[in-house]
mmCIF file of C-alpha atoms and ligand atoms in Angstrom:
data_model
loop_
_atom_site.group_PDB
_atom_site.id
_atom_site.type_symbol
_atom_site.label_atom_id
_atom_site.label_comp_id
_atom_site.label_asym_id
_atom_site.label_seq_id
_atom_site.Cartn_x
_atom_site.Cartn_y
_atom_site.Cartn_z
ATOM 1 C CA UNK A 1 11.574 11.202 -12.894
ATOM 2 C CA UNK A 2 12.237 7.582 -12.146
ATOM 3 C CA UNK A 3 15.278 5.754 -13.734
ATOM 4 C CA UNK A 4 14.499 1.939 -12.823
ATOM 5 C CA UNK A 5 16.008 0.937 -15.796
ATOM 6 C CA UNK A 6 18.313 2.288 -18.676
ATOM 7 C CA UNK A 7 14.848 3.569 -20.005
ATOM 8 C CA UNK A 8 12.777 5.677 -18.316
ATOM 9 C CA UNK A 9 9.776 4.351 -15.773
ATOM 10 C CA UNK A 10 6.461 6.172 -17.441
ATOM 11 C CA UNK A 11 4.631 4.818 -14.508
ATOM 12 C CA UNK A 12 6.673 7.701 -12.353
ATOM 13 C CA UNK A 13 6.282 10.312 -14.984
ATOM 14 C CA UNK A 14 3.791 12.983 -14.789
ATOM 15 C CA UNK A 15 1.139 14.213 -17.414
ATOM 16 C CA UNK A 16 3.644 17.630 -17.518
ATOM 17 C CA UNK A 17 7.001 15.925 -17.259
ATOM 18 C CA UNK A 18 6.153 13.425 -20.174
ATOM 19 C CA UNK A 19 4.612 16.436 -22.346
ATOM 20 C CA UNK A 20 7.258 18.864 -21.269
ATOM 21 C CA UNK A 21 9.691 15.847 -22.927
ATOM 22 C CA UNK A 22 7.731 15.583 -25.949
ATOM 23 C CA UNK A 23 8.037 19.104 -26.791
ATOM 24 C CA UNK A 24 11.777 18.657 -26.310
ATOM 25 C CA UNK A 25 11.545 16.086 -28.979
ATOM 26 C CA UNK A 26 9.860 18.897 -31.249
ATOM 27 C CA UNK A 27 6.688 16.852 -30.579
ATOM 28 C CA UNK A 28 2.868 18.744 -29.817
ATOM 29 C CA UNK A 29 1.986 18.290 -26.188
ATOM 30 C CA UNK A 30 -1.159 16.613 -27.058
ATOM 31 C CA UNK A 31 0.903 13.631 -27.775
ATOM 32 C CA UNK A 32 1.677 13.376 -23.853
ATOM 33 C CA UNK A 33 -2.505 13.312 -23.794
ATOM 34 C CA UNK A 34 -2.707 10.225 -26.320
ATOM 35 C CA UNK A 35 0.003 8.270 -24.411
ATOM 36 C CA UNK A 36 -1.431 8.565 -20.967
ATOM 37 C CA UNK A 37 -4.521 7.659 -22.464
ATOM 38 C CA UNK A 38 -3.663 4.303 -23.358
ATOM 39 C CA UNK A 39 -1.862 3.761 -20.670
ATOM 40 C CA UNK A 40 -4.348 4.444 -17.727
ATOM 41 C CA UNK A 41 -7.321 4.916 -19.360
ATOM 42 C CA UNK A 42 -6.666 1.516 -22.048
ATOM 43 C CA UNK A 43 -4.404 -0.222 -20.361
ATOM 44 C CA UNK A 44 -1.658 -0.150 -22.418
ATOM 45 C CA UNK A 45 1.024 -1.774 -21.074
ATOM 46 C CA UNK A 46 3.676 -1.459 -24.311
ATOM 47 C CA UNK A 47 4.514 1.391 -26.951
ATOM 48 C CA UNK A 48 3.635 -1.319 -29.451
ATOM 49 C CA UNK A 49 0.281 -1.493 -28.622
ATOM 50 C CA UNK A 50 -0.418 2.248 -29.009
ATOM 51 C CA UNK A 51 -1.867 1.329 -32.516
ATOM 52 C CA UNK A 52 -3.535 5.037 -33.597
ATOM 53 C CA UNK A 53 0.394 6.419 -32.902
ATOM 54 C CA UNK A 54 3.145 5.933 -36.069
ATOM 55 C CA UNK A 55 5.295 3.030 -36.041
ATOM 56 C CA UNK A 56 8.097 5.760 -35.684
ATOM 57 C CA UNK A 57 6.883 7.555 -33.317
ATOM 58 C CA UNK A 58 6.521 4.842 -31.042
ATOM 59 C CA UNK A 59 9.544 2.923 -31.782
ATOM 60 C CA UNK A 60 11.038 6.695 -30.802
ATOM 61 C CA UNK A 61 9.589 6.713 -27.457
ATOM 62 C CA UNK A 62 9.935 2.777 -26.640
ATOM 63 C CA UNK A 63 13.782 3.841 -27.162
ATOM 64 C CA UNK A 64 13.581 6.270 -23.708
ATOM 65 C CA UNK A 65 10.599 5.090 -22.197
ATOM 66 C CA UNK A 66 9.339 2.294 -20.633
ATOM 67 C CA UNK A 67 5.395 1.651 -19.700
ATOM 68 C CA UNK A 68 6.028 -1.742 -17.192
ATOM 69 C CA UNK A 69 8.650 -2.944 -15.392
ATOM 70 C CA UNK A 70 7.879 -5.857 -13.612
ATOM 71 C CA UNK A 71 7.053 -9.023 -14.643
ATOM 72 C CA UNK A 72 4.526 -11.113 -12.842
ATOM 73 C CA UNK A 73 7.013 -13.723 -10.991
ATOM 74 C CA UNK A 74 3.695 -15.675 -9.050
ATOM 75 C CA UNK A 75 0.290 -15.643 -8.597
ATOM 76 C CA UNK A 76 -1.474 -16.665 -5.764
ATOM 77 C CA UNK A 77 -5.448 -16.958 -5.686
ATOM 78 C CA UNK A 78 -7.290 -17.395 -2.670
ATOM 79 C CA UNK A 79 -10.888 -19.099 -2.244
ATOM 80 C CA UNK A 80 -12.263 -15.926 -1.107
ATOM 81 C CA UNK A 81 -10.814 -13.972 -4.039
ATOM 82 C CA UNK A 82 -7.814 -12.911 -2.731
ATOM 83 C CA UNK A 83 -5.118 -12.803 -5.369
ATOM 84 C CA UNK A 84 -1.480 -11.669 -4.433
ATOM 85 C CA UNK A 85 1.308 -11.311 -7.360
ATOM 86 C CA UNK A 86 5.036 -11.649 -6.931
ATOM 87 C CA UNK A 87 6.279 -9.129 -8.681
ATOM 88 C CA UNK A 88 10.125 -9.535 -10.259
ATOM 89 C CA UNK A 89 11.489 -5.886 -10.781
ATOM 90 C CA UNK A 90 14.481 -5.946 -13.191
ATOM 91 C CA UNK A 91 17.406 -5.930 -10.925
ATOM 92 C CA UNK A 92 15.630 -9.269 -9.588
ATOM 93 C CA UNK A 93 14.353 -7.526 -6.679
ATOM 94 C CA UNK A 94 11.023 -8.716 -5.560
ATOM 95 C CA UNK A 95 8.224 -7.295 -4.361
ATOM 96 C CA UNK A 96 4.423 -7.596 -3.839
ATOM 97 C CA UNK A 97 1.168 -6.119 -4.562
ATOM 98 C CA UNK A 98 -2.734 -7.916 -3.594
ATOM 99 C CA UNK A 99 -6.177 -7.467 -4.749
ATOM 100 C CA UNK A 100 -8.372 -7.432 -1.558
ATOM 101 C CA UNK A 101 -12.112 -7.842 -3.378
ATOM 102 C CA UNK A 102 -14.655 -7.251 -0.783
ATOM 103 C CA UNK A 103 -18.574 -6.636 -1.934
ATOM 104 C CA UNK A 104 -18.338 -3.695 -4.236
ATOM 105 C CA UNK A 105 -14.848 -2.961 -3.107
ATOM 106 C CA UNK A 106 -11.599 -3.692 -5.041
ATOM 107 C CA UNK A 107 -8.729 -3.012 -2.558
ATOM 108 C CA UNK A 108 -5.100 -2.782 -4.115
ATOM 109 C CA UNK A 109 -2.545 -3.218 -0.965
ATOM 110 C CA UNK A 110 0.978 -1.954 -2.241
ATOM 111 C CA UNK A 111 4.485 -2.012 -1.236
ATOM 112 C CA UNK A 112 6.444 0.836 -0.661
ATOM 113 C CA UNK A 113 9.879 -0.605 -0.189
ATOM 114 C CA UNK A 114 11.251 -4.233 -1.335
ATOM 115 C CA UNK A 115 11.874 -5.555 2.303
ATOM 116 C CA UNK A 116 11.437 -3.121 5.157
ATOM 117 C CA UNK A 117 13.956 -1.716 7.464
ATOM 118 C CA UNK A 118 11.910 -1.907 10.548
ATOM 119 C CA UNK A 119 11.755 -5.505 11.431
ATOM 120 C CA UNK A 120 9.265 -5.424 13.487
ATOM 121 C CA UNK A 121 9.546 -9.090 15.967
ATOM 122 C CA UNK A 122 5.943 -10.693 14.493
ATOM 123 C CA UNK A 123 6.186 -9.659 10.537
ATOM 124 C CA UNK A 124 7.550 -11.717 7.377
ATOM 125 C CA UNK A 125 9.006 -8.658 5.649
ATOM 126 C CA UNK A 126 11.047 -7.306 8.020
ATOM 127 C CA UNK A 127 13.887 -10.672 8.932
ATOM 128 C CA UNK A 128 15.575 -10.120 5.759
ATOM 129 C CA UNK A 129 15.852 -6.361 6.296
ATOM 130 C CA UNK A 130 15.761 -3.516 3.831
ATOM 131 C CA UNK A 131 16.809 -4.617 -0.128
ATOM 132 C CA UNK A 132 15.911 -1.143 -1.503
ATOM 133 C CA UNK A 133 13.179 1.211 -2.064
ATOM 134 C CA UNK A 134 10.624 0.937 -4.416
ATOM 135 C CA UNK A 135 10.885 4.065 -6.818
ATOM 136 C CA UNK A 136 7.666 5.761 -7.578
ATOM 137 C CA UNK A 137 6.866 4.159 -11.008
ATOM 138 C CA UNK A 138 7.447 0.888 -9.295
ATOM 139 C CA UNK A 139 4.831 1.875 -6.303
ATOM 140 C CA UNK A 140 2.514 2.939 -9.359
ATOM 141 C CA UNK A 141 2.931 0.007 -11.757
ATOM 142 C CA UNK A 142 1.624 -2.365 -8.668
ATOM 143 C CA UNK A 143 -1.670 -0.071 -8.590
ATOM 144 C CA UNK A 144 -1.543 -0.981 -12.369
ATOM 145 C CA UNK A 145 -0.908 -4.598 -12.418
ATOM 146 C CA UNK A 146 -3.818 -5.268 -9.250
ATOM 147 C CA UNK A 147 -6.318 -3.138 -11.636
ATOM 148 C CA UNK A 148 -5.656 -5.754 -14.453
ATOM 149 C CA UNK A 149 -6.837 -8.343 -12.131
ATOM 150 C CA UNK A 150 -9.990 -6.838 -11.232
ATOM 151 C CA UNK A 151 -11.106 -4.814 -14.455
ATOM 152 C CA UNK A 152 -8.819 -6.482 -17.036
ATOM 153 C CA UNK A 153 -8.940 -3.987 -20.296
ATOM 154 C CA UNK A 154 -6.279 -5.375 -22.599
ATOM 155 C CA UNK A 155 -6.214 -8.996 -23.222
ATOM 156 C CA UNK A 156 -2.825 -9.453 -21.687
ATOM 157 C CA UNK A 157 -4.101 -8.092 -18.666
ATOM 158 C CA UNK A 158 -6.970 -10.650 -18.576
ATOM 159 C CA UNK A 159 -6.879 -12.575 -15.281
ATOM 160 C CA UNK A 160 -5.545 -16.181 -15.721
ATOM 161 C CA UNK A 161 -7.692 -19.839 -15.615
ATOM 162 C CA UNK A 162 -8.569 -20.103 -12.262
ATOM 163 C CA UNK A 163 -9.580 -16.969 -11.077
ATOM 164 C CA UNK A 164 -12.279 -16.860 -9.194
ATOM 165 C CA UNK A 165 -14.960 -14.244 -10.373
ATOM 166 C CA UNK A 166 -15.536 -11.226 -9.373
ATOM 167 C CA UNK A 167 -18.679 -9.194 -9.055
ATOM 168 C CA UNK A 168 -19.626 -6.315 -11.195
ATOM 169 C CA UNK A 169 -18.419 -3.932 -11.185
ATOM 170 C CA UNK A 170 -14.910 -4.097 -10.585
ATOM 171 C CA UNK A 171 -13.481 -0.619 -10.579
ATOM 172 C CA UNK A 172 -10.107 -1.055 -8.474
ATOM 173 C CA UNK A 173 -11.782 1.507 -5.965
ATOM 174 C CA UNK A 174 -9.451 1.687 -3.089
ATOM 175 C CA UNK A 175 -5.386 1.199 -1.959
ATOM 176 C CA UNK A 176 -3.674 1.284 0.984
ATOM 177 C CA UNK A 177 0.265 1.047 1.217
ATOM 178 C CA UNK A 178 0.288 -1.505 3.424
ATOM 179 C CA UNK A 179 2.289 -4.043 1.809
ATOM 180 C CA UNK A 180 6.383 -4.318 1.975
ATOM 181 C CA UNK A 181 8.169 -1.623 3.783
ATOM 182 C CA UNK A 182 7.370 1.736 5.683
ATOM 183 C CA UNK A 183 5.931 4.115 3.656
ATOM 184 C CA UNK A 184 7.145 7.402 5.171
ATOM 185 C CA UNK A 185 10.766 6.093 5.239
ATOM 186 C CA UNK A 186 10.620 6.156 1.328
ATOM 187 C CA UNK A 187 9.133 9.335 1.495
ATOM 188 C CA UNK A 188 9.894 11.496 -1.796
ATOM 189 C CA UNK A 189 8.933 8.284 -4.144
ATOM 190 C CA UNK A 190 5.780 7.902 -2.129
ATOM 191 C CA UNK A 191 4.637 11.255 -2.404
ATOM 192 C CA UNK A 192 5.320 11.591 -6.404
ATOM 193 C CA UNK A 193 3.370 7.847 -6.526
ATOM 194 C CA UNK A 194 0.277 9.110 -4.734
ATOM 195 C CA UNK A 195 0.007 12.194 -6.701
ATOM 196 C CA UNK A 196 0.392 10.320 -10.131
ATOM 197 C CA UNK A 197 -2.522 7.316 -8.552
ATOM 198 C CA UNK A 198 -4.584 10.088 -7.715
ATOM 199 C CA UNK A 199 -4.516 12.535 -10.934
ATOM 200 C CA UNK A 200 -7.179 12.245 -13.365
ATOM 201 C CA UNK A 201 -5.176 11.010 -15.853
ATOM 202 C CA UNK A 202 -3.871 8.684 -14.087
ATOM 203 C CA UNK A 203 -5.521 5.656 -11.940
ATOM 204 C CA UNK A 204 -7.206 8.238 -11.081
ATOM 205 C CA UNK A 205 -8.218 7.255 -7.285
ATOM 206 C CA UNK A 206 -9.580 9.482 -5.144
ATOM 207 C CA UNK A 207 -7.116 10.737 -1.868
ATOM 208 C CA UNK A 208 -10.019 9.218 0.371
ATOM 209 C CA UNK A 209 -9.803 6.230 -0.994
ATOM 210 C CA UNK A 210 -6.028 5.943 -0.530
ATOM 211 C CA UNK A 211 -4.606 4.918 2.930
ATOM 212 C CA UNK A 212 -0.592 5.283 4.015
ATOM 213 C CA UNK A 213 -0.126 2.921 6.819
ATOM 214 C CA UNK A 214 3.177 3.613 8.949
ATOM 215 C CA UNK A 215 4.830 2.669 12.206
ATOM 216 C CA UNK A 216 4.801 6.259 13.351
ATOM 217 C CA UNK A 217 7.322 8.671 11.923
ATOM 218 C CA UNK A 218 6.192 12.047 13.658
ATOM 219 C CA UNK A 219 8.249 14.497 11.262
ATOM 220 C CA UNK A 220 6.736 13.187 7.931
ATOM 221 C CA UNK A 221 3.495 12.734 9.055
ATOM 222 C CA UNK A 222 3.274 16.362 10.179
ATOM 223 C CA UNK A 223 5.023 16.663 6.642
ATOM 224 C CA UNK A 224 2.605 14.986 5.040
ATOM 225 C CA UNK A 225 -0.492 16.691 6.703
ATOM 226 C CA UNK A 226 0.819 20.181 4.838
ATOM 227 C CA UNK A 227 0.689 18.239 1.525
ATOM 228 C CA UNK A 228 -2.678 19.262 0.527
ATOM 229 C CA UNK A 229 -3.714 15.575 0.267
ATOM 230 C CA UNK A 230 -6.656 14.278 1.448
ATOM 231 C CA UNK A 231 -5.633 10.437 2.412
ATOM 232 C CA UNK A 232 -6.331 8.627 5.337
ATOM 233 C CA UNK A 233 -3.136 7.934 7.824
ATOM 234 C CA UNK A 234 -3.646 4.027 9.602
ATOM 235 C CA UNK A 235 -0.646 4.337 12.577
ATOM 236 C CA UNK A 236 0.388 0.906 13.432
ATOM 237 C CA UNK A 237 0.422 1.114 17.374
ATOM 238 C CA UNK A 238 0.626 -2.236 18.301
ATOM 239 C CA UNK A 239 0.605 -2.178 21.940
ATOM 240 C CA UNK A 240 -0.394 0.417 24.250
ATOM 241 C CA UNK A 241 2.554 1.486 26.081
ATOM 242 C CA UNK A 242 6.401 1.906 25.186
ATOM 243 C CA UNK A 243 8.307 -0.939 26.659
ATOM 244 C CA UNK A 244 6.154 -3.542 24.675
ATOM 245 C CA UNK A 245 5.732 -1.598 21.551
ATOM 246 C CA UNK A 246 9.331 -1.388 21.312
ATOM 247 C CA UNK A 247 9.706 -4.734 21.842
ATOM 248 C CA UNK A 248 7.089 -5.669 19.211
ATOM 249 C CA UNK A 249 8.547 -2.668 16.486
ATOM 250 C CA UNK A 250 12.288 -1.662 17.026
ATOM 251 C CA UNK A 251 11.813 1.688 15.438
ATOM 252 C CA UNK A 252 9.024 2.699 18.236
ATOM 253 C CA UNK A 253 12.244 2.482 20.486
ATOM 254 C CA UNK A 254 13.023 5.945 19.507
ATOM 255 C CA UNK A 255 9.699 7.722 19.251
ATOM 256 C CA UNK A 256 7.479 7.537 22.598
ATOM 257 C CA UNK A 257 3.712 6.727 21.959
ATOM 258 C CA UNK A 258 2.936 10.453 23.069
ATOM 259 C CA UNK A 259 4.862 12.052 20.525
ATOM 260 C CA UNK A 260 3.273 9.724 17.862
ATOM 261 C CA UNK A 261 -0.233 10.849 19.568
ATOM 262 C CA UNK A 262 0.991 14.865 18.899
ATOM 263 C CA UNK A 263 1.890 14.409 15.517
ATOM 264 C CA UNK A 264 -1.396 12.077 15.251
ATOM 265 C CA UNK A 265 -3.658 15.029 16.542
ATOM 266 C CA UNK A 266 -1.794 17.488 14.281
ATOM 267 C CA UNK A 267 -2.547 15.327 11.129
ATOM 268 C CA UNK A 268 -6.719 15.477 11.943
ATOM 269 C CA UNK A 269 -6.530 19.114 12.081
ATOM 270 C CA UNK A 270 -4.886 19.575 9.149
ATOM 271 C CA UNK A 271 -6.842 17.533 7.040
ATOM 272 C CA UNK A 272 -10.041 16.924 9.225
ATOM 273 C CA UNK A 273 -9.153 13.242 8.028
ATOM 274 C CA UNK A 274 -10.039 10.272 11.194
ATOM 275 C CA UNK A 275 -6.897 8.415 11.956
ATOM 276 C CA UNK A 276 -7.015 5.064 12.291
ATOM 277 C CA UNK A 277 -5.107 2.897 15.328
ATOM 278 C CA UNK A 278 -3.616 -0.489 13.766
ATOM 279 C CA UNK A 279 -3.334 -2.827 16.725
ATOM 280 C CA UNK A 280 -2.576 -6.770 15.398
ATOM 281 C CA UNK A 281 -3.483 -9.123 18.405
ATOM 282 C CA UNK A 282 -0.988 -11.272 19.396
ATOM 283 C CA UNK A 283 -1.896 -14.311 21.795
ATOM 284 C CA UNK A 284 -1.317 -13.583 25.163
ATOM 285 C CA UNK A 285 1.364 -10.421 24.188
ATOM 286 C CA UNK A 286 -0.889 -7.391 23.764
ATOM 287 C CA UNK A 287 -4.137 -8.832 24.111
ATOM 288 C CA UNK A 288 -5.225 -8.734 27.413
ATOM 289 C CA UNK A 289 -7.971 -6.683 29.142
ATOM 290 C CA UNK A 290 -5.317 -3.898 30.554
ATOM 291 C CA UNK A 291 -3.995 -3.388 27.280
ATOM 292 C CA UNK A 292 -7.327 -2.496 25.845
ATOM 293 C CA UNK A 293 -7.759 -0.129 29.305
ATOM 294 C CA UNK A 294 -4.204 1.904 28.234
ATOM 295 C CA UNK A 295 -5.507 1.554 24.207
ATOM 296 C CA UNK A 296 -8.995 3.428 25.431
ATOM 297 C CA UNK A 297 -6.337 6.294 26.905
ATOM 298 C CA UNK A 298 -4.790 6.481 23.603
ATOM 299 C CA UNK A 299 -7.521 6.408 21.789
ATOM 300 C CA UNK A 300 -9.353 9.406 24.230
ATOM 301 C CA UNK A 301 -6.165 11.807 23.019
ATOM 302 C CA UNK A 302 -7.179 12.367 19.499
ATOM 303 C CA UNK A 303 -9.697 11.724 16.446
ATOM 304 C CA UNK A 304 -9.582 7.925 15.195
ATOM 305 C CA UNK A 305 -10.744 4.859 15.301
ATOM 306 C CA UNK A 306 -9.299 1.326 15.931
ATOM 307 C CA UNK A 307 -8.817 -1.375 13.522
ATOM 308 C CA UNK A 308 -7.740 -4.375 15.166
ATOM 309 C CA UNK A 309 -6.142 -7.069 12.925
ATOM 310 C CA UNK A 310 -6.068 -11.339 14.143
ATOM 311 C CA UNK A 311 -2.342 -12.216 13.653
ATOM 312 C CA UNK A 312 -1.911 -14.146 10.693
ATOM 313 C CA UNK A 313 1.403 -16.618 12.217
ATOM 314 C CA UNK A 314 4.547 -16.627 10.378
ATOM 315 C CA UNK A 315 6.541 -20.268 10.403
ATOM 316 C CA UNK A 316 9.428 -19.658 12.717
ATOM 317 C CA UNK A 317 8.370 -16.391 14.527
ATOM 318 C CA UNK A 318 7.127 -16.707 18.093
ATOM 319 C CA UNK A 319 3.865 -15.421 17.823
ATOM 320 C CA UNK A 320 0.090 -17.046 17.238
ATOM 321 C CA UNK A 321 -3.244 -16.400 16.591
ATOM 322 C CA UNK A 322 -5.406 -14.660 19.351
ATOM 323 C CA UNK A 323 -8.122 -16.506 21.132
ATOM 324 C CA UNK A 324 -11.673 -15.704 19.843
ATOM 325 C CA UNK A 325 -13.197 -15.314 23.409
ATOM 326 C CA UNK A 326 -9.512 -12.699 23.973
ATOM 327 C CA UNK A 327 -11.127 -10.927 20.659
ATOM 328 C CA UNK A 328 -14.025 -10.491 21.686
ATOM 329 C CA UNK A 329 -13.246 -9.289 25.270
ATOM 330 C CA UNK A 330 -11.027 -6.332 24.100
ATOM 331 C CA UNK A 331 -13.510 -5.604 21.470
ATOM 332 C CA UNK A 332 -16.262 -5.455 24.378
ATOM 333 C CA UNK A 333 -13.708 -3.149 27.024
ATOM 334 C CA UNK A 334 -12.929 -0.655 23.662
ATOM 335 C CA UNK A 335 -16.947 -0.002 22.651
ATOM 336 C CA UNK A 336 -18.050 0.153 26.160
ATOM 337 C CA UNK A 337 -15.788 2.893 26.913
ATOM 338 C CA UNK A 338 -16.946 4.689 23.422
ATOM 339 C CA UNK A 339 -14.297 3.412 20.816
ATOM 340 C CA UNK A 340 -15.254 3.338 17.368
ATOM 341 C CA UNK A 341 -13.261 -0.426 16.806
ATOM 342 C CA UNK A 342 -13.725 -2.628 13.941
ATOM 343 C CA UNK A 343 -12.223 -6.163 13.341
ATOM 344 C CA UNK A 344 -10.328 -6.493 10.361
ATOM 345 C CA UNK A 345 -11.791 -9.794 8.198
ATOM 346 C CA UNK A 346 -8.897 -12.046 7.791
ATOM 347 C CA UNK A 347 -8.527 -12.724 4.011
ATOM 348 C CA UNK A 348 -6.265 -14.915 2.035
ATOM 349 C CA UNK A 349 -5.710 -17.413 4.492
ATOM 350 C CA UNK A 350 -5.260 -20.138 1.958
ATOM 351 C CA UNK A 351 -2.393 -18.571 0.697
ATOM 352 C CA UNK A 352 0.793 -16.340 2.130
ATOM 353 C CA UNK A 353 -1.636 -13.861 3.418
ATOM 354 C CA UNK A 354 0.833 -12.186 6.137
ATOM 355 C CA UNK A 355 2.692 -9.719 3.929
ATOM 356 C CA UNK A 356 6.077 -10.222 2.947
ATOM 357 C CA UNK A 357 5.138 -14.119 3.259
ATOM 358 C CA UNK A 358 5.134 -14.862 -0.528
ATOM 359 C CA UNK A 359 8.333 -13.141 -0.841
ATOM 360 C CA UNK A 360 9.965 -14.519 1.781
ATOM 361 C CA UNK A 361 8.984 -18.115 0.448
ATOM 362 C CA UNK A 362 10.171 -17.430 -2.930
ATOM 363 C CA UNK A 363 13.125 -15.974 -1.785
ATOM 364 C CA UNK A 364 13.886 -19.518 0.493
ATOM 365 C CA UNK A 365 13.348 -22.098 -2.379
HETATM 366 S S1 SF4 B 401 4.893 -4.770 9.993
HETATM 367 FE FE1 SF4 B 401 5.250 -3.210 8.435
HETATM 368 S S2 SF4 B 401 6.796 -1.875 9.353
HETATM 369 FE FE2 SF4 B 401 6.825 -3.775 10.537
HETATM 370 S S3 SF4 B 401 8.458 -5.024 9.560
HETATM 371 FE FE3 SF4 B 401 6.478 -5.573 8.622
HETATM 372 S S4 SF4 B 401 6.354 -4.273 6.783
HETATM 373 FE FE4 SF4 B 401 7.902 -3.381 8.143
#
C-alpha cells in the first residue's frame, strides 16, 4: 500500500487490502464494500462525506486513511474542451493529468512520474529531469480528479464557471499514461494503479480502453505482456533508425530499434493486442520521405499501426511544427505501402498542450 502521506493513500489500496484492514480493526468486511462505494461509485472524495457511516467510525478511518491527495493547483480550459489540471501533491511536487473530450469519448491522459528521467531533446517534461515517481494512489487519484471534470457526481467535483460543455454522456471512457514520465520505469506503482482503474469497484475502466505509452523498455514490456492484462502498448519510436532516435530520446541510445521490434512482436502474441508506433513529426528532422520508407520496414516486422503526432513547439527547444504538405506526403508513402496510419488531432492548442508544459510554466514563475 501507498504511504504518500503520514496517512494512508486509499486511492492505492485495494478492495482486499482495505477490507483485510478493517477486519484488523475488528470491523465486518462489508464496511471495505460501503467505503469503496462512495468513493468510486459516489465520488466521495472525504471520510466526512460518507454520511450513512457513524461519525466514529469515520473520524476512525480519516485518522489512517486518506481518500485525495492532491489539490487542484491550476486549471486550464481549452476552446475545444480540453481541460488540463495542475495538480499540487503534498510534498509540493507537481504533476499533471488532462481530459481529452472527443465525440462520445472522455480521454483521461495521466502521469506516471513527476518529471521524467528520459529527457528526450523535443519534450517539456524531460529538461528538469526526474523529481520522483508518482506512487500508485497518486497515478489513480488523477483518473479520479479528470472523471470529476467530465461526469461531476459530488458538488465539489462540479466543473468550475467557464467550462465549456460537454456532450452527454460523459462517462470518462478511456486513459492513456501518456502524461509526465515513462511509465515502465515506475513499474511496480503502475501496475498496482492499472489494476485498481480497472477493477469493478474501482473506476472501473476496461484494460482496452487503457493505453501505457513508453519509449521502449524491452524487459518490462515482455513483463508486462505475462500480466494477464489486456491494455494496449503505444511505443514511442520517433524516428526510424538508431542514430537519430538516439539523438531525439537519450534512453533509445541503449536499446537498438530491433530489439524494441522483438519485444514489440512478443507483446501481440501474448495478448493478441495491435501495437501502436508513436512517431511526433518534427520539421525537417524525421519527416522526410526516407524516413517514412525505413518506418514502412518497421512497421512490416510486427502487428501495429502508426499514430503520427504534429509537434506541438516548446519555447526554447529547437524544434517546430511540420509542414502540412511534409504531413501529408509521409502519410501518402505509409498507406500506399499498406500502413494502417492515423494523424493524431492536435488538441489544446490554446493552452500548454505539449505535456509537461503547464508544469514547467508554473514551476518558472
Ligand atoms: S516524451 Fe515522454 S519519455 Fe520523452 S521526456 Fe517527454 S515525458 Fe519523458
Amino acid at each position: 500500500m501507498d504511504a504518500p502521506c503520514d496517512r494512508q493513500h486509499l486511492l492505492g489500496t485495494s478492495l482486499d487490502e482495505f477490507a483485510a484492514s478493517c477486519e484488523d480493526c475488528g470491523m465486518p468486511p462489508y464496511r471495505a464494500q460501503q467505503v469503496f462505494e462512495w468513493v468510486y461509485a459516489k465520488g466521495a472524495h472525504d471520510f466526512a462525506a460518507m454520511t450513512n457511516l457513524s461519525k466514529p467510525l469515520r473520524e476512525q478511518w480519516a485518522r489512517q486513511w486518506i481518500v485525495r491527495t492532491a489539490t487542484v493547483d491550476r486549471r486550464q480550459i481549452s476552446t475545444d474542451g480540453t481541460v488540463k489540471l495542475l495538480l499540487r501533491w503534498p510534498d509540493g511536487a507537481a504533476s499533471e493529468c488532462v481530459l481529452i473530450p472527443d465525440g462520445r469519448r472522455r480521454t483521461a491522459c495521466i502521469s506516471s512520474q513527476v518529471g521524467c528521467p528520459v529527457g528526450c531533446a523535443f519534450c517539456a517534461s524531460g529538461l528538469n529531469g526526474l523529481q520522483r515517481q508518482l506512487s500508485a494512489g497518486e497515478i489513480v487519484e488523477q483518473v479520479m480528479h479528470v472523471r470529476d471534470l467530465c461526469e461531476p457526481r459530488t458538488p465539489e467535483a462540479s466543473a468550475p464557471p467557464g467550462t465549456p460543455p460537454l456532450p452527454e454522456p460523459a462517462r470518462l471512457s478511456n486513459i492513456v499514461v501518456m502524461g509526465l514520465g515513462e511509465p515502465l520505469a515506475n513499474y511496480a506503482a503502475l501496475l498496482r494503479a492499472l489494476r485498481i482503474i480497472n477493477a469493478p469497484w474501482g473506476p472501473d475502466i476496461g484494460a482496452r480502453s487503457i493505453t501505457v505509452s513508453t519509449v521502449g523498455l524491452p524487459t518490462q514490456i515482455r513483463r508486462l505482456a505475462k500480466e494477464g492484462l489486456q491494455i494496449n502498448l503505444a511505443v514511442s519510436l520517433h524516428a526510424p533508425e538508431d542514430k537519430l532516435r538516439g539523438r531525439l530520446i537519450p534512453w533509445a541510445k541503449r536499446v537498438p530499434i530491433e530489439e524494441l521490434v522483438a519485444a514489440g512482436r512478443e507483446y501481440y502474441e501474448t495478448t493478441h493486442r495491435e501495437l501502436t508506433i508513436e512517431y511526433i513529426l518534427l520539421d525537417g528532422v524525421n519527416d522526410q520521405p526516407e524516413h517514412a520508407t525505413q518506418l514502412v520496414k518497421i512497421c512490416r516486422q510486427m502487428r501495429c499501426n502508426v499514430n503520427l503526432i504534429k509537434y506541438n513547439p516548446v519555447p526554447g527547444l529547437p524544434f517546430d511544427r511540420p509542414k502540412t504538405f511534409a504531413v501529408q506526403k509521409f502519410v501518402e508513402r505509409l498507406r500506399e505501402r499498406g500502413v494502417n496510419v492515423h494523424i493524431r488531432k492536435s488538441r489544446g492548442l490554446d493552452i500548454d498542450a505539449a505535456c509537461g508544459q503547464l508544469r514547467r510554466s508554473t514551476l518558472a514563475r
